[in-house]
XYZ file of C-alpha atoms in Angstrom:
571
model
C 7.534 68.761 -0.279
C 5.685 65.968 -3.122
C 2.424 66.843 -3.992
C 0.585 63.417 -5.020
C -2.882 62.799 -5.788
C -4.315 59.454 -5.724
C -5.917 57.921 -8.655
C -10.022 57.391 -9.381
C -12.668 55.385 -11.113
C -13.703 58.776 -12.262
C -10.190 59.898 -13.730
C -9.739 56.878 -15.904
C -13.346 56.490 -16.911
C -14.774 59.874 -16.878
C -17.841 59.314 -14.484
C -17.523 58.968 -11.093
C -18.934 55.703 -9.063
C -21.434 55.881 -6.975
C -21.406 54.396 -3.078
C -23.784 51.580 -3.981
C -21.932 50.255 -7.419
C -18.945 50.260 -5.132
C -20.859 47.919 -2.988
C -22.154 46.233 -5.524
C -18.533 45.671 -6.917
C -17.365 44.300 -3.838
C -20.155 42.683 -1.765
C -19.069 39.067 -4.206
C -15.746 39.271 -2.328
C -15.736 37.069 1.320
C -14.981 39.721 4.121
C -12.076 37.710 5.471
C -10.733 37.631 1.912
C -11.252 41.479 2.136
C -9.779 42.543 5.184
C -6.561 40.741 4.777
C -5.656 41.715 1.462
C -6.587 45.076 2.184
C -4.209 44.494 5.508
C -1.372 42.930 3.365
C -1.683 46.021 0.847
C -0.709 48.064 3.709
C 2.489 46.310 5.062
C 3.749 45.480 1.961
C 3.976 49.588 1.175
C 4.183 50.350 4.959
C 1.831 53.091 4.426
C 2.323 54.244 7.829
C 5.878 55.301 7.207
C 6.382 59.273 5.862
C 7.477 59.324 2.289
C 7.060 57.436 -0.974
C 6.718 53.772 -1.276
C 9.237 51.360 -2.480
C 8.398 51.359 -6.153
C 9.337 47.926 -6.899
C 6.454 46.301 -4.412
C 4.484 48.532 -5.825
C 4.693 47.794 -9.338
C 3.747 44.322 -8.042
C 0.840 44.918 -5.983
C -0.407 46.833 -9.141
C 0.012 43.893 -11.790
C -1.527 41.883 -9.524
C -4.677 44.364 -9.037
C -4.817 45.512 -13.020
C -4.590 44.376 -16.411
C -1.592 44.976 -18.264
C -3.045 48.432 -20.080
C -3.934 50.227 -16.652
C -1.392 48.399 -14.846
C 1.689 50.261 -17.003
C -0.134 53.173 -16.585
C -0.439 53.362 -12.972
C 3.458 52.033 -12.592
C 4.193 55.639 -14.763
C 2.180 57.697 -13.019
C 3.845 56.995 -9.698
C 6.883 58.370 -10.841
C 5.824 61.569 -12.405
C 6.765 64.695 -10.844
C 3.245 64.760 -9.068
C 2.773 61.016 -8.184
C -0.739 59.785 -9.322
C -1.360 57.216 -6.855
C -3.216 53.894 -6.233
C -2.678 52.653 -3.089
C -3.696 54.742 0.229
C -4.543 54.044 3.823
C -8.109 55.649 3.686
C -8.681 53.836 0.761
C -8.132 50.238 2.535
C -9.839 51.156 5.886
C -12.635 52.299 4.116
C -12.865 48.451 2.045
C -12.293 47.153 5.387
C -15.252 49.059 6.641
C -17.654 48.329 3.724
C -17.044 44.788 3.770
C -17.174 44.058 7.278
C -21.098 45.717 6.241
C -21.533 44.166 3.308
C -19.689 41.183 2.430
C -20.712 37.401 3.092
C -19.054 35.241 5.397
C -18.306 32.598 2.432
C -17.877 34.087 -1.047
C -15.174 35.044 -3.588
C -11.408 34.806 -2.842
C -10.231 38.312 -3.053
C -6.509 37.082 -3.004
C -7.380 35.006 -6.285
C -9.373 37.405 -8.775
C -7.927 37.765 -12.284
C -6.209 41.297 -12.592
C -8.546 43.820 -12.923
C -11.805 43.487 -10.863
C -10.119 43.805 -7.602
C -8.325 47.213 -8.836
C -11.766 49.006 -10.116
C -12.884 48.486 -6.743
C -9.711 49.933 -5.258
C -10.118 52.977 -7.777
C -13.934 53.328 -7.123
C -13.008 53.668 -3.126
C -10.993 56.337 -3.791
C -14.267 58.061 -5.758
C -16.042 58.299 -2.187
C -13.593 60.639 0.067
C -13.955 64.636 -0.897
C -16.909 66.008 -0.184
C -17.394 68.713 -2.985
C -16.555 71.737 -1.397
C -14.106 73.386 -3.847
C -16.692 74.886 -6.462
C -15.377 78.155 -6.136
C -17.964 80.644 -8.127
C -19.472 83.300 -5.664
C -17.112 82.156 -2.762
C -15.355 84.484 -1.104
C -11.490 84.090 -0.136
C -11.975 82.967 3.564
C -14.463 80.611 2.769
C -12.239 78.717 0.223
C -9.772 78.060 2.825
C -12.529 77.061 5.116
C -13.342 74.502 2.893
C -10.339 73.172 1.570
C -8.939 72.765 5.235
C -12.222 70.875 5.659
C -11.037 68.532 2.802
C -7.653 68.473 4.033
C -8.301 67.065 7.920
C -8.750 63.519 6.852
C -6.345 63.938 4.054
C -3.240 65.128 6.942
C -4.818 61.841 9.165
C -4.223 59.457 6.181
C -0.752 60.496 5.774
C 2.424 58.608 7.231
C 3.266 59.009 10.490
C 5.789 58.680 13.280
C 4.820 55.443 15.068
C 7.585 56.294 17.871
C 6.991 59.974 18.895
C 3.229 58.967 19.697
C 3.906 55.871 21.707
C 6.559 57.587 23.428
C 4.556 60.757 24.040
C 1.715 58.992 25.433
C 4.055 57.177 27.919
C 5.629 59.909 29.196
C 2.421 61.925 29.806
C 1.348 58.980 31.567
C 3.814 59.191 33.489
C 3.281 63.145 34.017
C -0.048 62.407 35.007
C 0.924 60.692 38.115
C 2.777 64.237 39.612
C -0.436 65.455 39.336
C -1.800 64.647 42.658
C -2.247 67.218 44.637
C -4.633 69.219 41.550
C -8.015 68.890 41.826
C -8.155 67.786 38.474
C -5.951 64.779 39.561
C -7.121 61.408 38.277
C -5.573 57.601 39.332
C -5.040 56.442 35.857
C -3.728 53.420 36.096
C -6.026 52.359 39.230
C -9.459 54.136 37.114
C -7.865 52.059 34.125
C -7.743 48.622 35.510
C -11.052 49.408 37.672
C -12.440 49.862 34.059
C -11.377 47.680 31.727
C -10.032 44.090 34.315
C -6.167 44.559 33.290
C -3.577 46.406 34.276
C -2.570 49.649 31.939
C 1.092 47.728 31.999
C -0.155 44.866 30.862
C -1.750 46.559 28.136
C 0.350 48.749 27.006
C 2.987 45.709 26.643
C 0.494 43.905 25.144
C -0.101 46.842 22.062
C 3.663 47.803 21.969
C 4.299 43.899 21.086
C 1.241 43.900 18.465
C 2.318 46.970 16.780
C 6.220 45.711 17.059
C 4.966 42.797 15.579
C 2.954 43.751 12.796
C 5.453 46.661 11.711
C 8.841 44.494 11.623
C 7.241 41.430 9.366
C 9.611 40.976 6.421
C 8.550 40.713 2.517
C 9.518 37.176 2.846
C 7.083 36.280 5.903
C 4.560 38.178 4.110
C 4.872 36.044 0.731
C 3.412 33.480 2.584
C 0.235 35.324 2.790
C -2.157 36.493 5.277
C -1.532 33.361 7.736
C 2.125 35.990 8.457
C -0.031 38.460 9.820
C -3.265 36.486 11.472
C -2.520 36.174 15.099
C -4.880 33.698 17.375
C -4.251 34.260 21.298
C -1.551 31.862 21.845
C 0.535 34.333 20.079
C 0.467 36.781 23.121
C 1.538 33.667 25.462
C 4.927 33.735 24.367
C 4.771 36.567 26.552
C 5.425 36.403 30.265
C 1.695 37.977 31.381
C -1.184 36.322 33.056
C -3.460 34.418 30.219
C -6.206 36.633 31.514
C -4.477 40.173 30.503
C -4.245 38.570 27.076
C -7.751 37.143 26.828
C -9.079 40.993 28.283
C -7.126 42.705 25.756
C -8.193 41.100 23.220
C -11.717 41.861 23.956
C -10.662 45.848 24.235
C -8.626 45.707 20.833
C -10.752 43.179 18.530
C -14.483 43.244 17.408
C -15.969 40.825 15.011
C -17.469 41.929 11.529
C -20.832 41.746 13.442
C -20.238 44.400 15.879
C -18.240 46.583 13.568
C -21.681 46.898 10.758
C -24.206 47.329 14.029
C -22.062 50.041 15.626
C -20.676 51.903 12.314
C -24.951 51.473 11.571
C -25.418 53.545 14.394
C -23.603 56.277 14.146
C -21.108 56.732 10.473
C -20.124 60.230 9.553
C -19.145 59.022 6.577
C -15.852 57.445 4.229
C -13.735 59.364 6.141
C -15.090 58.172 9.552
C -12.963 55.354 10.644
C -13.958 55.465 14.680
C -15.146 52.087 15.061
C -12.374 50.624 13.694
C -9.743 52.861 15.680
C -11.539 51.471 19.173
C -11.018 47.730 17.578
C -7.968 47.968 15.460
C -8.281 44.026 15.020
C -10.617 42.167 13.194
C -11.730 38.811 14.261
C -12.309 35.864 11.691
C -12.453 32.151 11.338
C -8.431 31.574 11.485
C -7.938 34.422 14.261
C -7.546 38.472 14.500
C -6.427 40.468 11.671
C -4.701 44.010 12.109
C -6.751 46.281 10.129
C -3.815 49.496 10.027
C -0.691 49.749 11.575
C -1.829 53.653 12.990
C -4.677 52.510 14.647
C -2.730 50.381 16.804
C -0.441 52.544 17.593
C -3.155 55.241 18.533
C -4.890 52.423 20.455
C -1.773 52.424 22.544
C -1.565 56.183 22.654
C -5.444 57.348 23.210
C -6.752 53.557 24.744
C -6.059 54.555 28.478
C -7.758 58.155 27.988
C -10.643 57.198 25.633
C -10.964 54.247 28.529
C -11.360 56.758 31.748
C -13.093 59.601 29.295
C -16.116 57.003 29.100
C -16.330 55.985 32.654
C -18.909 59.001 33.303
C -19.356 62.429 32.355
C -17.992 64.188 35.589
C -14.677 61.805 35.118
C -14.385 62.712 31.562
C -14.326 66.384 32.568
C -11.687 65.597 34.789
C -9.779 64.217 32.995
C -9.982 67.039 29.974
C -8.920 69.570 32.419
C -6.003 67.381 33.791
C -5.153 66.888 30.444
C -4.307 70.393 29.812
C -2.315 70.212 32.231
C -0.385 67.199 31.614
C 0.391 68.791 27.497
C 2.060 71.656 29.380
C 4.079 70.022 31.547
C 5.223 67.544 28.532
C 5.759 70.281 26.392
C 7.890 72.754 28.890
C 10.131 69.475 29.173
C 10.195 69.103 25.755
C 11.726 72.522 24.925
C 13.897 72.719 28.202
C 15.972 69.666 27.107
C 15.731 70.086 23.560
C 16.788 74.324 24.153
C 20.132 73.287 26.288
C 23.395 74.507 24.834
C 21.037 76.414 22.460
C 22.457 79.736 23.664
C 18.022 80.229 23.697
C 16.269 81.104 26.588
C 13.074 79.337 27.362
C 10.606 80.608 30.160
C 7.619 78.057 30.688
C 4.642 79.674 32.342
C 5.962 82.894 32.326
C 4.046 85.450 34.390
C 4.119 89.252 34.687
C 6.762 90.947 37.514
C 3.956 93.690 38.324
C 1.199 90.691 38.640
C 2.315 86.944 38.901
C -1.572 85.710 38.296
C -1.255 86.942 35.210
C 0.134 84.390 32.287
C 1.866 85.727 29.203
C 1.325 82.687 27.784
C 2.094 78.763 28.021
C 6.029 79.282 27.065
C 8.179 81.480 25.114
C 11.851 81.074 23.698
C 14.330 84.365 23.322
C 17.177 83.201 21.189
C 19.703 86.252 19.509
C 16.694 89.011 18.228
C 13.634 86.527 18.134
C 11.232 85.610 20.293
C 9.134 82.775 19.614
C 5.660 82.635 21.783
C 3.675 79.414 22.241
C 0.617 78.402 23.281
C -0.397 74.866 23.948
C -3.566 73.016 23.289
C -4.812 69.649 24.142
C -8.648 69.656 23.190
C -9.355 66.510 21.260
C -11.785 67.328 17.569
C -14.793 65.386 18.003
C -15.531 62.855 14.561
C -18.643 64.446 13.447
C -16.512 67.451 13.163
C -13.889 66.293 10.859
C -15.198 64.163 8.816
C -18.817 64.779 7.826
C -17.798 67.875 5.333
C -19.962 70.065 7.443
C -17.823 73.131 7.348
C -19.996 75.402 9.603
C -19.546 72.755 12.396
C -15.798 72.417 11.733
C -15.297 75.897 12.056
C -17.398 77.203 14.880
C -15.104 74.064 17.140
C -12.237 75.437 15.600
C -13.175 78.816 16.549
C -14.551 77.254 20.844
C -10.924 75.446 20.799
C -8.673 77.344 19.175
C -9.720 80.846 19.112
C -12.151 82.081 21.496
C -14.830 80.122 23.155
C -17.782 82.819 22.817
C -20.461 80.742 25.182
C -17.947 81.082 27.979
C -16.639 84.561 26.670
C -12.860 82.572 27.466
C -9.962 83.387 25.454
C -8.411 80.507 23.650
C -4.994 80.130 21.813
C -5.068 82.794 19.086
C -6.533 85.158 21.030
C -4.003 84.356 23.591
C -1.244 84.732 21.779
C -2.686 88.233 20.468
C -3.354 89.528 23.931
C 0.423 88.311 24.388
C 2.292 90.423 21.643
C 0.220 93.509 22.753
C 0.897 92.851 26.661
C 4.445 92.674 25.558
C 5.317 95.305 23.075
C 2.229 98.060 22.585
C 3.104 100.394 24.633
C 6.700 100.696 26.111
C 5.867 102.946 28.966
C 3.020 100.223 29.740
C 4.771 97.061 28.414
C 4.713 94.245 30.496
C 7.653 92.789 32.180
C 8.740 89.234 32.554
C 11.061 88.366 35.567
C 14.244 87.307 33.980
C 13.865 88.075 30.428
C 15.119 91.158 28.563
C 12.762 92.451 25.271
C 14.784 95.065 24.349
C 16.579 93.368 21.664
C 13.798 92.031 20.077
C 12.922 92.658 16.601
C 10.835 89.810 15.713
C 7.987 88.189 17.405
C 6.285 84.864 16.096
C 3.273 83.694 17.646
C 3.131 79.761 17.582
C -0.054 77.826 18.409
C 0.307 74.096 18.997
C -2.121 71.255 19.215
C -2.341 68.026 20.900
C -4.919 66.776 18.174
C -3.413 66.185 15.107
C -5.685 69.341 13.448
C -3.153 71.503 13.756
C -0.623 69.709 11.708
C -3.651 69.931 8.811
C -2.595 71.666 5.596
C -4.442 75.243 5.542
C -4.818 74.959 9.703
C -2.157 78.065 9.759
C -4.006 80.229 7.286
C -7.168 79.805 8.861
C -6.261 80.893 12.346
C -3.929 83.952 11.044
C -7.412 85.346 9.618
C -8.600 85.465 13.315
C -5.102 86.596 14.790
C -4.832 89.541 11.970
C -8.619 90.824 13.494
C -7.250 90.640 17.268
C -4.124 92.257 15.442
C -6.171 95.221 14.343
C -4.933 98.775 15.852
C -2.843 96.973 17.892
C 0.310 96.098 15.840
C 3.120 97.159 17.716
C 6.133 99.557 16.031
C 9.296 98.558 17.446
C 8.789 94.671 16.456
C 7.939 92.573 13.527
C 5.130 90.675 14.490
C 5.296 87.625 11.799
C 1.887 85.951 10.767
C 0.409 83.275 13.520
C 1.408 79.684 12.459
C 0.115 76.505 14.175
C 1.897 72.615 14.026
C 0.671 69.791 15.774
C 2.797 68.210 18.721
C 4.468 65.843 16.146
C 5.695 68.496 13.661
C 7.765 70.073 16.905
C 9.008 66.953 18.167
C 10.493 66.017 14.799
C 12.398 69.336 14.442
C 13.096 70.206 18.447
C 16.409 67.423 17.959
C 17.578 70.112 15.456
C 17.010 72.560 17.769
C 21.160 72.827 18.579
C 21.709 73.523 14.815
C 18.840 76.018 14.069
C 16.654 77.472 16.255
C 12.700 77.179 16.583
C 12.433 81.222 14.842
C 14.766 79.950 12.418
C 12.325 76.773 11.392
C 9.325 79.268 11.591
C 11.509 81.609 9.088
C 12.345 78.788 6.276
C 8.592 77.926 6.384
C 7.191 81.307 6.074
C 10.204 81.484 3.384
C 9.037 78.735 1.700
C 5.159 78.667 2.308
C 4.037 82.615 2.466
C 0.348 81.742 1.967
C 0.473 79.089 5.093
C -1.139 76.118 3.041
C 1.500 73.875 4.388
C 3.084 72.259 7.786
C 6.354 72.751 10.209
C 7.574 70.048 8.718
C 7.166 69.845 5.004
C 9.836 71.781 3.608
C 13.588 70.109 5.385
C 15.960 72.644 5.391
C 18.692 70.822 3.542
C 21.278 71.097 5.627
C 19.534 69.117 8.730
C 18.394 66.628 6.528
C 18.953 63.337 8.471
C 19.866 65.064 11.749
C 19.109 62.429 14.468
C 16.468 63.756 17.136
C 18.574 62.194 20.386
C 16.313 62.894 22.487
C 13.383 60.727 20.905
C 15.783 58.220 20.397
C 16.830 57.663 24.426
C 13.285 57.894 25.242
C 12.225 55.341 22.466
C 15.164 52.610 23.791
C 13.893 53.472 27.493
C 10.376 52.769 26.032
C 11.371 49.800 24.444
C 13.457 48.898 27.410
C 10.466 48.929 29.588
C 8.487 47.127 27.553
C 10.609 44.412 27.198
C 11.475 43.998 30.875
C 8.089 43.631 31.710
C 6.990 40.854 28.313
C 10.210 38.799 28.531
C 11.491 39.312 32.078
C 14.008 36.106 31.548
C 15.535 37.497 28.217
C 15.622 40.859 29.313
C 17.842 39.295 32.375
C 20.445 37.395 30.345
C 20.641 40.136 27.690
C 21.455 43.082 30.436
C 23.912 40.341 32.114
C 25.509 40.334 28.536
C 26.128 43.262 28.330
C 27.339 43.906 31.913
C 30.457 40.963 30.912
């Protein structure tokens, strides 16, 4: 695991900058000047990939930003031990933000500024995102971590990502969805979707897939020539074989003009770290056409656009649709394990219920492999904004604590609790102990208690520590003899899909044991320490569903293509 701070204003010049002198500093600049360079910034480094940044573009982008003096400096300090930084996504979305607010229509080329302006403004940006919560005198122990996790939420979101595991994941529990009809809970998304928005969800989701394909796979030399390689107008999409109309409609879901962006962020901001009117319109329109704004937002406007879509319709559908949700998770994440778990020599038991009361749930799954036993709970609650990223830690954790550990209005137990009640129903009391049809405890000896999250909170650094505080007070008098009961750790849906394709090499309790090994104060995530030996281990199962993905996509955008390619192959 790297460790890398990003470099300030305030680090090189000793004061920090305040929100209006970083206006000030860019409001000279035109927006559309702006907004692409700030886009171009982020291809070049594909800052939505995990890992460091190819060094060489980088060195570029920063002669072109700095004078020589800073310039060498910054070069150096990206390949310390402890990278010092420049470049970040937050950092660009958030000069995206400010001057689609602030800047003029007509003003200063961005593009052609003499090294040096443009890269104090980059460096003042990065002044604006902590909120000054880690003065530590008179704070006790649990309310540093409290406010460092606070700090670390948008920090985790404005890391690299997988771009396949959530496109595929949201297609599949699309998919899932559908078997849903006979809950109550059930909702017609594709139907409520069209009804909603004028195209069908097919339609767009070819129509995002192909943006996002797109905008990821442009090479260095396309980009050389400038923001005209990544400015798309709407003929673009008619390449593809859909009706003009699904292109013109989806454009007018995905795109917003600078306008619209300043009155709605107006309305309701939460801050530098609030980026929620630019994740509804991950495309910026200007003179010459739309502009991406970041890679991830597309790719979440593929994953969350049909949900976000129905969640508005009204609040009784949005309700709905939460609880059907839930559901949904589960389902994706018992089929998840099952395949991944096969020739495992593991046992995995979704939904398992007690033998003396079938009503009653252990919990959402739980995996027996050799003398471990690995319990889960699932949780698909979506964090609202003005929880993570206004600073407010008070807010933060009392939806923490209604989502993820007990919700104390309704007096309903919720994940950690959950998996407390669990251990105890399982191992307190032998004569009492409750019994699971087809599973056999006796050879137990180790327990761990696994919360994960649909949101991407609970792949947060400090998420893990948090929520053991509440699991050791459900844990009190109640620690069973016979068993180890290891500390409560929590990943998001991502951190087990990455390491469930190594899942025939080493087992989920044996991923839990090299990060407890490795982390034993629980700052840290599932996946940020590889176990060396599994390092490049291809996850096949993400990999077939990906193609299939891909597959689908493609039958349904180039129908003719897709034809002669498949009849290729079939010679």
């Amino acid at each position: 695991m790297i460790w890398s701070t990003y470099a300030t204003f305030e680090s090189m010049h000793g004061v920090k900058s305040s929100r209006s002198e970083l206006i000030d500093r860019l409001r000279p600049f035109s927006r559309a000047s702006v907004i692409s360079l700030c886009s171009f910034i982020g291809l070049v480094l594909k800052l939505w990939e995990p890992g460091g940044y190819d060094l060489k573009r980088y060195d570029h982008l920063i002669s072109c930003a700095f004078d020589p003096l800073r310039g060498d400096w910054y070069k150096l300090a990206a390949r310390l031990q402890h990278p010092e930084l420049v470049f970040h996504r937050r950092q660009l979305v958030l000069l995206v933000k400010l001057s689609a607010m602030h800047c003029p229509v007509v003003g200063v080329d961005a593009w052609n500024t003499a090294p040096g302006f443009f890269g104090t403004v980059l460096l003042m940006a990065n002044d604006h995102f902590h909120y000054g919560l880690t003065e530590w005198a008179g704070i006790a122990e649990l309310d540093k971590v409290k406010r460092l996790f606070a700090e670390f939420i948008p920090v985790s979101e404005g890391a690299g990502f997988r771009p396949e595991h959530k496109l595929v994941r949201s297609h599949l529990m699309l998919k899932y969805a559908s078997q849903f009809r006979g809950s109550p809970n059930f909702i017609d998304i594709p139907a409520r979707f069209q009804e909603a928005k004028g195209l069908s969800l097919a339609d767009y989701q070819a129509l995002c897939f192909g943006l996002f394909a797109k905008c990821a796979t442009i090479s260095i030399e396309e980009l050389q020539r400038g923001a005209s390689a990544f400015t798309f107008v709407e003929p673009n999409f008619h390449a593809m074989a859909l009706p003009k109309r699904s292109v013109t409609l989806f454009l007018e879901e995905v795109a917003s003009t600078p306008e619209h962006l300043s009155a709605r962020i107006k309305h309701r901001d939460y801050g530098p770290n609030d980026f929620t009117e630019l994740r509804k319109h991950p495309l910026i329109s200007v003179s010459k056409g739309f502009l991406p704004i970041d890679i991830r937002f597309l790719v979440e406007k593929f994953e969350g656009g049909p949900y976000w879509a129905i969640n508005g319709i009204d609040k009784s559908t949005g309700d709905r649709l939460r609880r059907l949700w839930g559901e949904v998770f589960e389902v994706y994440m018992n089929d998840l394990l099952t395949e991944s778990l096969k020739q495992t020599g593991a046992q995995f038991i979704p939904d398992p219920r007690c033998t003396d009361d079938p009503s009653r749930q252990v919990c959402d799954g739980l995996i027996l492999q050799d003398e471990s036993l690995v319990l889960l709970e699932y949780k698909a609650s979506m964090f609202s904004a003005e929880t993570k990223y206004t600073g407010n830690v008070s807010l933060l954790v009392e939806e923490v604590e209604k989502k993820l550990v007990r919700d104390k209005a309704e007096s309903k137990k919720k994940g950690v609790e959950q998996l407390a009640d669990a251990v105890v129903r399982l191992f307190r009391n032998e004569e009492k102990k409750a019994a699971v049809r087809g599973l056999e405890l006796n050879g137990v000896t180790r327990v761990y208690p696994l919360l994960v999250t649909l949101d991407g909170i609970g792949g947060s650094l400090l998420v893990s520590r948090l929520l053991n505080h509440y699991f050791d007070n459900f844990m009190a008098d109640r620690m069973p003899s016979r068993v180890e009961v290891k500390p409560l750790l929590c990943t998001d849906v991502e951190g087990l899909e990455e390491v469930s394709g190594c899942f025939p090499r080493l087992g989920l309790a044996g991923f839990l044991d090299y990060w407890l090994s490795k982390d034993p104060n629980f700052i840290a995530t599932l996946t940020a320490f590889t176990v060396p030996e599994l390092e490049g281990y291809r996850n096949e199962r993400m990999a077939r569903e990906w193609r299939d993905l891909s597959e689908e996509i493609i039958a349904r955008a180039f129908p003719e293509e897709h034809k002669a390619a498949n009849q290729g192959k079939d010679l």
